[in-house]
XYZ file of N, CA and C in Angstrom:
522
model
N 0.847 -1.191 0.000
C 0.000 0.000 0.000
C 0.886 1.246 0.000
N 0.570 2.180 -0.835
C 1.353 3.411 -0.983
C 0.591 4.561 -0.346
N 1.209 5.229 0.608
C 0.562 6.365 1.268
C 1.436 7.604 1.133
N 0.793 8.735 1.028
C 1.513 10.005 0.942
C 0.722 11.067 1.684
N 1.430 12.055 2.185
C 0.786 13.191 2.849
C 1.655 14.418 2.605
N 1.035 15.576 2.610
C 1.744 16.827 2.342
C 1.567 17.771 3.519
N 2.649 18.447 3.868
C 2.597 19.543 4.830
C 2.817 20.809 4.006
N 1.833 21.692 3.991
C 1.942 22.943 3.233
C 2.292 24.086 4.166
N 3.196 24.935 3.706
C 3.526 26.172 4.401
C 3.178 27.299 3.438
N 2.194 28.086 3.796
C 1.777 29.229 2.986
C 2.256 30.482 3.707
N 3.264 31.136 3.152
C 3.894 32.298 3.782
C 3.239 33.574 3.258
N 2.586 34.305 4.143
C 1.886 35.533 3.765
C 2.657 36.791 4.148
N 3.961 36.662 4.294
C 4.787 37.811 4.667
C 4.558 38.970 3.705
N 4.286 40.136 4.246
C 4.095 41.339 3.450
C 2.693 41.536 2.921
N 1.790 40.608 3.198
C 0.422 40.740 2.701
C -0.305 41.834 3.474
N -0.932 42.729 2.764
C -1.716 43.812 3.361
C -3.177 43.616 2.994
N -4.069 44.041 3.874
C -5.495 43.866 3.610
C -5.942 44.765 2.470
N -6.663 44.177 1.567
C -7.287 44.895 0.463
C -8.548 44.109 0.130
N -9.674 44.763 0.155
C -10.944 44.068 -0.073
C -10.960 43.325 -1.405
N -10.228 43.815 -2.384
C -10.220 43.143 -3.686
C -9.521 41.785 -3.634
N -8.722 41.525 -2.584
C -8.078 40.224 -2.451
C -9.072 39.128 -2.098
N -10.240 39.504 -1.606
C -11.237 38.492 -1.260
C -11.628 37.662 -2.468
N -11.526 38.231 -3.655
C -11.870 37.462 -4.853
C -10.894 36.306 -5.068
N -9.662 36.432 -4.591
C -8.709 35.327 -4.696
C -9.147 34.193 -3.783
N -9.581 34.533 -2.568
C -10.027 33.518 -1.610
C -11.312 32.858 -2.075
N -12.233 33.647 -2.614
C -13.519 33.092 -3.021
C -13.487 32.524 -4.429
N -12.447 32.785 -5.175
C -12.367 32.311 -6.556
C -11.386 31.170 -6.714
N -10.192 31.449 -7.280
C -9.264 30.369 -7.613
C -8.794 29.557 -6.411
N -8.543 30.212 -5.276
C -8.058 29.458 -4.122
C -9.139 28.515 -3.602
N -10.390 28.963 -3.607
C -11.498 28.106 -3.166
C -11.641 26.910 -4.098
N -11.519 27.144 -5.392
C -11.635 26.057 -6.366
C -10.493 25.055 -6.186
N -9.270 25.570 -6.001
C -8.123 24.699 -5.782
C -8.321 23.850 -4.534
N -8.678 24.499 -3.428
C -8.853 23.784 -2.174
C -9.977 22.751 -2.299
N -11.095 23.130 -2.904
C -12.222 22.201 -3.060
C -11.823 21.006 -3.918
N -11.061 21.250 -4.966
C -10.625 20.168 -5.845
C -9.710 19.194 -5.107
N -8.733 19.732 -4.391
C -7.817 18.879 -3.636
C -8.577 18.129 -2.553
N -9.432 18.834 -1.824
C -10.162 18.203 -0.725
C -11.118 17.127 -1.230
N -11.769 17.370 -2.371
C -12.718 16.401 -2.918
C -12.010 15.147 -3.419
N -10.901 15.334 -4.121
C -10.217 14.199 -4.739
C -9.163 13.538 -3.859
N -8.582 14.292 -2.957
C -7.520 13.765 -2.101
C -7.731 14.236 -0.665
N -8.796 13.804 -0.003
C -9.137 14.372 1.307
C -8.068 14.181 2.378
N -7.296 13.131 2.302
C -6.281 12.899 3.329
C -4.875 13.228 2.843
N -4.770 13.831 1.677
C -3.471 14.156 1.114
C -2.774 15.236 1.923
N -3.518 16.219 2.401
C -2.932 17.300 3.190
C -2.922 16.888 4.656
N -1.720 16.737 5.180
C -1.559 16.366 6.581
C -1.731 17.594 7.474
N -1.038 18.673 7.134
C -1.110 19.931 7.877
C -0.942 21.079 6.895
N -1.542 22.203 7.228
C -1.333 23.420 6.446
C -1.026 24.550 7.420
N 0.165 25.112 7.280
C 0.588 26.216 8.128
C 0.500 27.505 7.323
N -0.286 28.440 7.791
C -0.355 29.765 7.181
C 0.482 30.657 8.087
N 1.714 30.967 7.636
C 2.673 31.667 8.485
C 2.783 33.133 8.099
N 3.285 33.920 9.051
C 3.394 35.376 8.884
C 2.041 35.978 8.516
N 1.013 35.413 9.095
C -0.347 35.864 8.794
C -0.599 37.224 9.431
N -1.108 38.184 8.657
C -1.468 39.476 9.242
C -2.657 39.302 10.187
N -2.863 40.272 11.042
C -3.896 40.153 12.080
C -5.286 39.912 11.512
N -5.588 40.441 10.323
C -6.935 40.250 9.783
C -7.210 38.790 9.405
N -6.152 37.963 9.257
C -6.357 36.551 8.916
C -7.079 35.810 10.036
N -6.790 36.168 11.285
C -7.481 35.520 12.405
C -8.970 35.813 12.348
N -9.309 37.047 12.033
C -10.713 37.433 11.908
C -11.375 36.698 10.739
N -10.674 36.632 9.621
C -11.191 35.919 8.452
C -11.383 34.435 8.764
N -10.432 33.839 9.489
C -10.523 32.423 9.846
C -11.707 32.165 10.776
N -11.958 33.092 11.697
C -13.114 32.932 12.587
C -14.419 32.960 11.806
N -14.454 33.720 10.719
C -15.663 33.797 9.900
C -15.805 32.578 8.991
N -14.693 32.134 8.407
C -14.737 31.047 7.432
C -14.618 29.674 8.093
N -13.873 29.588 9.177
C -13.616 28.315 9.842
C -14.839 27.452 10.112
N -15.919 28.013 10.662
C -17.095 27.187 10.950
C -17.734 26.565 9.703
N -17.431 27.077 8.529
C -17.993 26.535 7.290
C -17.191 25.345 6.761
N -16.038 25.098 7.363
C -15.146 24.027 6.918
C -15.322 22.836 7.859
N -15.374 21.612 7.324
C -15.508 20.437 8.194
C -14.402 20.394 9.248
N -14.737 19.954 10.444
C -13.791 19.918 11.564
C -12.531 19.128 11.208
N -12.688 18.037 10.509
C -11.540 17.200 10.145
C -10.529 18.006 9.321
N -11.009 18.855 8.458
C -10.141 19.709 7.645
C -9.647 20.902 8.453
N -10.539 21.523 9.203
C -10.199 22.708 9.993
C -9.069 22.409 10.972
N -9.044 21.200 11.530
C -8.010 20.860 12.507
C -6.620 20.759 11.874
N -6.556 20.659 10.553
C -5.272 20.565 9.856
C -4.651 21.931 9.584
N -5.423 22.995 9.708
C -4.956 24.343 9.368
C -4.499 25.062 10.630
N -3.296 25.604 10.579
C -2.745 26.382 11.692
C -2.445 27.788 11.179
N -3.085 28.790 11.785
C -2.821 30.191 11.449
C -1.736 30.685 12.402
N -0.606 31.113 11.866
C 0.535 31.525 12.686
C 0.903 32.969 12.361
N 0.831 33.828 13.345
C 1.185 35.230 13.146
C 2.704 35.394 13.131
N 3.152 36.562 12.745
C 4.585 36.844 12.679
C 5.253 36.654 14.034
N 4.550 36.974 15.111
C 5.135 36.918 16.451
C 5.114 35.530 17.074
N 4.460 34.559 16.458
C 4.370 33.228 17.054
C 5.602 32.386 16.699
N 5.773 31.283 17.419
C 6.893 30.372 17.158
C 6.472 29.340 16.113
N 6.149 29.815 14.913
C 5.670 28.902 13.879
C 6.770 27.997 13.356
N 8.012 28.435 13.402
C 9.109 27.580 12.932
C 9.257 26.360 13.831
N 9.129 26.565 15.128
C 9.174 25.439 16.060
C 7.983 24.515 15.886
N 6.829 25.092 15.612
C 5.617 24.301 15.401
C 5.751 23.418 14.161
N 6.296 23.959 13.086
C 6.475 23.180 11.855
C 7.411 22.005 12.103
N 8.451 22.215 12.919
C 9.410 21.144 13.180
C 8.815 20.011 14.006
N 7.652 20.213 14.580
C 6.967 19.111 15.267
C 6.367 18.132 14.264
N 6.191 18.589 13.023
C 5.547 17.766 11.998
C 6.503 17.294 10.906
N 7.665 17.902 10.773
C 8.634 17.518 9.739
C 10.043 17.695 10.290
N 10.952 16.885 9.805
C 12.345 16.973 10.232
C 12.991 18.230 9.655
N 13.890 18.831 10.434
C 14.553 20.075 10.031
C 15.287 19.934 8.698
N 15.856 18.763 8.422
C 16.600 18.602 7.166
C 15.692 18.579 5.935
N 14.387 18.482 6.144
C 13.433 18.495 5.032
C 12.696 19.820 4.898
N 13.045 20.790 5.731
C 12.403 22.106 5.712
C 13.439 23.136 5.265
N 13.127 23.959 4.264
C 14.080 25.004 3.867
C 14.459 25.901 5.053
N 15.702 26.329 5.067
C 16.222 27.153 6.161
C 15.378 28.405 6.381
N 14.832 28.970 5.317
C 14.002 30.173 5.434
C 12.795 29.945 6.349
N 12.317 28.711 6.399
C 11.152 28.387 7.229
C 11.538 27.595 8.474
N 12.777 27.749 8.935
C 13.175 27.177 10.217
C 13.891 25.853 10.155
N 14.116 25.312 8.981
C 14.823 24.044 8.849
C 16.289 24.265 8.538
N 16.912 23.232 8.014
C 18.330 23.311 7.671
C 18.584 23.105 6.178
N 17.553 22.884 5.399
C 17.688 22.588 3.976
C 18.030 23.842 3.171
N 19.065 23.737 2.343
C 19.421 24.795 1.396
C 19.615 24.143 0.031
N 19.511 24.930 -1.027
C 19.702 24.364 -2.364
C 21.184 24.377 -2.729
N 21.490 23.991 -3.955
C 22.890 23.899 -4.391
C 23.596 25.250 -4.400
N 22.830 26.344 -4.388
C 23.406 27.693 -4.343
C 23.493 28.242 -2.925
N 23.101 27.440 -1.934
C 23.095 27.901 -0.552
C 21.878 28.730 -0.201
N 20.890 28.762 -1.072
C 19.667 29.551 -0.869
C 18.744 28.843 0.120
N 18.395 29.529 1.195
C 17.514 28.980 2.223
C 16.065 28.855 1.808
N 15.709 29.386 0.646
C 14.343 29.216 0.127
C 14.289 28.120 -0.939
N 15.434 27.534 -1.259
C 15.522 26.407 -2.207
C 14.917 26.742 -3.563
N 15.217 27.920 -4.076
C 14.626 28.362 -5.340
C 15.085 27.549 -6.546
N 16.263 26.910 -6.472
C 16.686 26.136 -7.643
C 15.883 24.851 -7.802
N 15.036 24.551 -6.838
C 14.166 23.375 -6.936
C 12.844 23.699 -7.619
N 12.616 24.977 -7.897
C 11.385 25.370 -8.582
C 11.416 24.881 -10.019
N 10.299 24.420 -10.484
C 10.199 23.971 -11.866
C 9.062 24.732 -12.538
N 9.191 26.047 -12.556
C 8.158 26.902 -13.125
C 8.714 27.531 -14.396
N 8.025 27.371 -15.521
C 8.527 28.012 -16.742
C 8.374 29.529 -16.643
N 9.446 30.246 -16.908
C 9.417 31.701 -16.848
C 9.457 32.314 -18.245
N 9.057 31.527 -19.245
C 9.021 32.025 -20.612
C 7.938 33.079 -20.743
N 8.137 34.044 -21.651
C 7.089 35.051 -21.853
C 5.821 34.411 -22.422
N 4.689 34.997 -22.104
C 3.411 34.526 -22.637
C 3.331 34.950 -24.097
N 3.023 34.014 -25.010
C 2.942 34.376 -26.434
C 1.875 35.437 -26.677
N 2.161 36.360 -27.591
C 1.235 37.467 -27.854
C -0.116 36.998 -28.361
N -0.175 35.862 -29.027
C -1.473 35.382 -29.510
C -2.410 34.993 -28.368
N -1.863 34.850 -27.161
C -2.703 34.553 -26.004
C -3.136 35.815 -25.256
N -2.640 36.978 -25.668
C -3.047 38.236 -25.041
C -4.526 38.487 -25.312
N -5.170 39.170 -24.397
C -6.566 39.560 -24.593
C -6.619 40.691 -25.607
N -7.547 40.583 -26.526
C -7.765 41.663 -27.488
C -9.234 42.054 -27.445
N -9.505 43.347 -27.401
C -10.902 43.785 -27.303
C -11.672 43.472 -28.584
N -12.959 43.270 -28.427
C -13.837 43.115 -29.586
C -15.002 44.083 -29.430
N -16.013 43.973 -30.285
C -17.132 44.929 -30.260
C -17.936 44.871 -28.962
N -17.869 43.779 -28.218
C -18.612 43.678 -26.949
C -17.823 44.239 -25.768
N -16.540 44.505 -25.973
C -15.680 44.972 -24.890
C -15.901 46.450 -24.616
N -15.721 46.863 -23.355
C -15.819 48.299 -23.061
C -14.632 49.040 -23.678
N -14.819 50.306 -23.943
C -13.737 51.129 -24.467
C -12.714 51.419 -23.381
N -11.510 51.782 -23.779
C -10.458 52.055 -22.801
C -10.839 53.172 -21.841
N -11.613 54.154 -22.293
C -12.023 55.251 -21.414
C -13.057 54.804 -20.386
N -13.688 53.650 -20.611
C -14.688 53.135 -19.673
C -14.073 52.262 -18.584
N -12.797 51.967 -18.698
C -12.146 51.065 -17.752
C -11.488 51.842 -16.625
N -11.452 51.233 -15.449
C -10.747 51.797 -14.304
C -9.504 50.954 -14.072
N -8.387 51.584 -13.940
C -7.128 50.880 -13.748
C -6.779 50.846 -12.264
N -6.422 49.683 -11.774
C -5.937 49.559 -10.403
C -4.951 48.404 -10.360
N -4.155 48.355 -9.320
C -3.158 47.295 -9.191
C -3.295 46.639 -7.834
N -3.163 45.356 -7.828
C -3.107 44.585 -6.584
C -1.718 43.960 -6.568
N -0.962 44.225 -5.539
C 0.362 43.638 -5.444
C 0.329 42.616 -4.326
N 0.644 41.402 -4.678
C 0.633 40.305 -3.715
C 1.806 39.411 -4.048
N 2.591 39.118 -3.079
C 3.682 38.186 -3.293
C 3.631 37.178 -2.167
N 3.667 35.929 -2.492
C 3.574 34.905 -1.458
C 4.319 33.654 -1.898
N 4.667 32.863 -0.939
C 5.326 31.592 -1.170
C 4.484 30.504 -0.540
N 4.435 29.359 -1.159
C 3.820 28.177 -0.569
C 4.847 27.064 -0.684
N 4.977 26.294 0.355
C 5.983 25.253 0.401
C 5.323 23.989 0.901
N 5.541 22.898 0.244
C 4.949 21.633 0.670
C 6.012 20.566 0.814
N 5.892 19.768 1.852
C 6.762 18.611 2.039
C 5.868 17.393 1.889
N 6.180 16.534 0.944
C 5.369 15.346 0.746
C 6.192 14.138 1.140
N 5.685 13.355 2.076
C 6.394 12.170 2.527
C 5.654 10.947 2.009
N 6.367 10.101 1.316
C 5.814 8.820 0.907
C 6.584 7.748 1.657
N 6.213 6.517 1.455
C 6.942 5.440 2.129
C 8.369 5.327 1.611
N 8.606 5.862 0.420
C 9.919 5.709 -0.198
C 10.804 6.956 -0.125
N 10.206 8.141 -0.138
C 11.034 9.343 -0.224
C 10.285 10.583 0.245
N 11.048 11.667 0.390
C 10.495 12.986 0.688
C 10.523 13.789 -0.602
N 9.469 14.513 -0.887
C 9.420 15.379 -2.059
C 9.143 16.796 -1.585
N 9.822 17.758 -2.170
C 9.638 19.151 -1.783
C 8.909 19.880 -2.893
N 7.929 20.664 -2.502
C 7.147 21.436 -3.459
C 7.186 22.884 -2.991
N 7.708 23.766 -3.810
C 7.824 25.178 -3.463
C 7.208 25.983 -4.591
N 6.261 26.853 -4.251
C 5.578 27.642 -5.269
C 5.650 29.111 -4.903
N 5.762 29.941 -5.886
C 5.729 31.375 -5.654
C 4.831 32.003 -6.696
N 4.043 32.956 -6.279
C 3.229 33.675 -7.240
C 3.231 35.146 -6.897
N 3.094 35.952 -7.915
C 2.983 37.392 -7.757
C 1.844 37.856 -8.638
N 0.937 38.601 -8.064
C -0.175 39.169 -8.811
C -0.030 40.670 -8.712
N -0.057 41.355 -9.828
C 0.012 42.821 -9.761
C -0.783 43.430 -10.885
């Protein structure tokens, strides 16, 4: 029998409250979480949301009761002032946690965030995939321009009976 589980570390360092960010929680992140939970309910062993700004506790109090207890018990909200690095080490060995998150793991360049382990294509998006307006689109003068700047890291440690796998993701929305 083959078993696997993942410990996710979602680092919200630098995140500031902006009401427009709620669409990320209610949109793509909700779909991702629902998909993972529906298809792999026991795949996530623990999820640590670290460097969480104070409004995250309030948001969790509002959303938490809507999540099944079995899932809710896997999520730990950790503020900047808490000992979240020590808490993570209760669930994973230090040699399997990047140094940036309290472990001892570094990549071949000595980077404590293990960025050389990322396998994300950074090629430019082809121009044929750019959005182009058509007759149903609003005119440029009808549009309001705004920017949302969000930078975050998510890190997962997956333990199987045979090996440890590291998953590190970074996204920036602006």
